[in-house]
Amino acid sequence: MDSGDDGRYRINPDKLPKELDIDLTPALLERLAKDAAATGRSLDELILEILDKYLQDR
């Protein structure tokens, strides 16, 4: 991240990860798919929320 002239930070998108591969067991994938369908959210969105919560709790 660079500090801009106005004091805010700018994120360089070229330095961000492009993709994250996660191996999930079939049972866990099925459970997450059911939870995603029940909440009307995408599977990716649900997994992202779980990862985010885990990282915040650390």
C-alpha positions as a printed NumPy array, in Angstrom:
array([[  0.   ,   0.   ,   0.   ],
       [  1.178,   3.495,  -0.783],
       [  0.281,   6.613,   1.112],
       [ -1.291,   9.098,  -1.254],
       [ -0.662,  12.832,  -1.229],
       [ -3.935,  13.311,   0.639],
       [ -2.866,  10.999,   3.516],
       [ -5.058,   8.075,   2.468],
       [ -3.711,   4.682,   1.498],
       [ -3.993,   3.259,  -1.972],
       [ -4.102,  -0.475,  -2.603],
       [ -2.125,  -1.855,  -5.506],
       [ -4.43 ,  -4.505,  -7.039],
       [ -1.432,  -6.168,  -8.735],
       [ -0.152,  -7.214,  -5.299],
       [ -3.421,  -8.828,  -4.183],
       [ -3.961, -12.573,  -4.551],
       [ -5.971, -13.414,  -7.625],
       [ -7.367, -16.741,  -6.497],
       [ -7.493, -18.902,  -3.41 ],
       [ -7.949, -22.65 ,  -3.726],
       [ -9.45 , -24.44 ,  -0.738],
       [ -9.962, -28.176,  -0.517],
       [-13.252, -28.993,   1.223],
       [-14.593, -32.398,   2.077],
       [-17.732, -33.375,   0.15 ],
       [-19.749, -33.334,   3.396],
       [-18.602, -29.81 ,   4.279],
       [-19.209, -28.57 ,   0.749],
       [-22.737, -29.996,   0.855],
       [-23.409, -28.327,   4.211],
       [-22.102, -24.971,   3.002],
       [-24.165, -25.239,  -0.193],
       [-27.304, -25.872,   1.891],
       [-26.511, -22.909,   4.147],
       [-25.883, -20.687,   1.132],
       [-29.179, -21.718,  -0.465],
       [-31.069, -21.168,   2.783],
       [-29.676, -17.645,   3.167],
       [-29.897, -16.69 ,  -0.509],
       [-26.166, -16.013,  -0.71 ],
       [-23.543, -17.502,  -2.972],
       [-21.253, -20.264,  -1.776],
       [-18.229, -18.008,  -2.362],
       [-19.797, -15.239,  -0.282],
       [-20.511, -17.618,   2.593],
       [-16.973, -19.04 ,   2.558],
       [-15.496, -15.534,   2.419],
       [-17.535, -14.518,   5.464],
       [-16.366, -17.59 ,   7.407],
       [-12.725, -16.919,   6.523],
       [-13.062, -13.245,   7.41 ],
       [-14.584, -14.031,  10.81 ],
       [-11.845, -16.578,  11.51 ],
       [ -9.101, -14.075,  10.653],
       [-10.686, -11.342,  12.777],
       [-10.878, -13.659,  15.779],
       [ -7.163, -14.466,  15.63 ]])
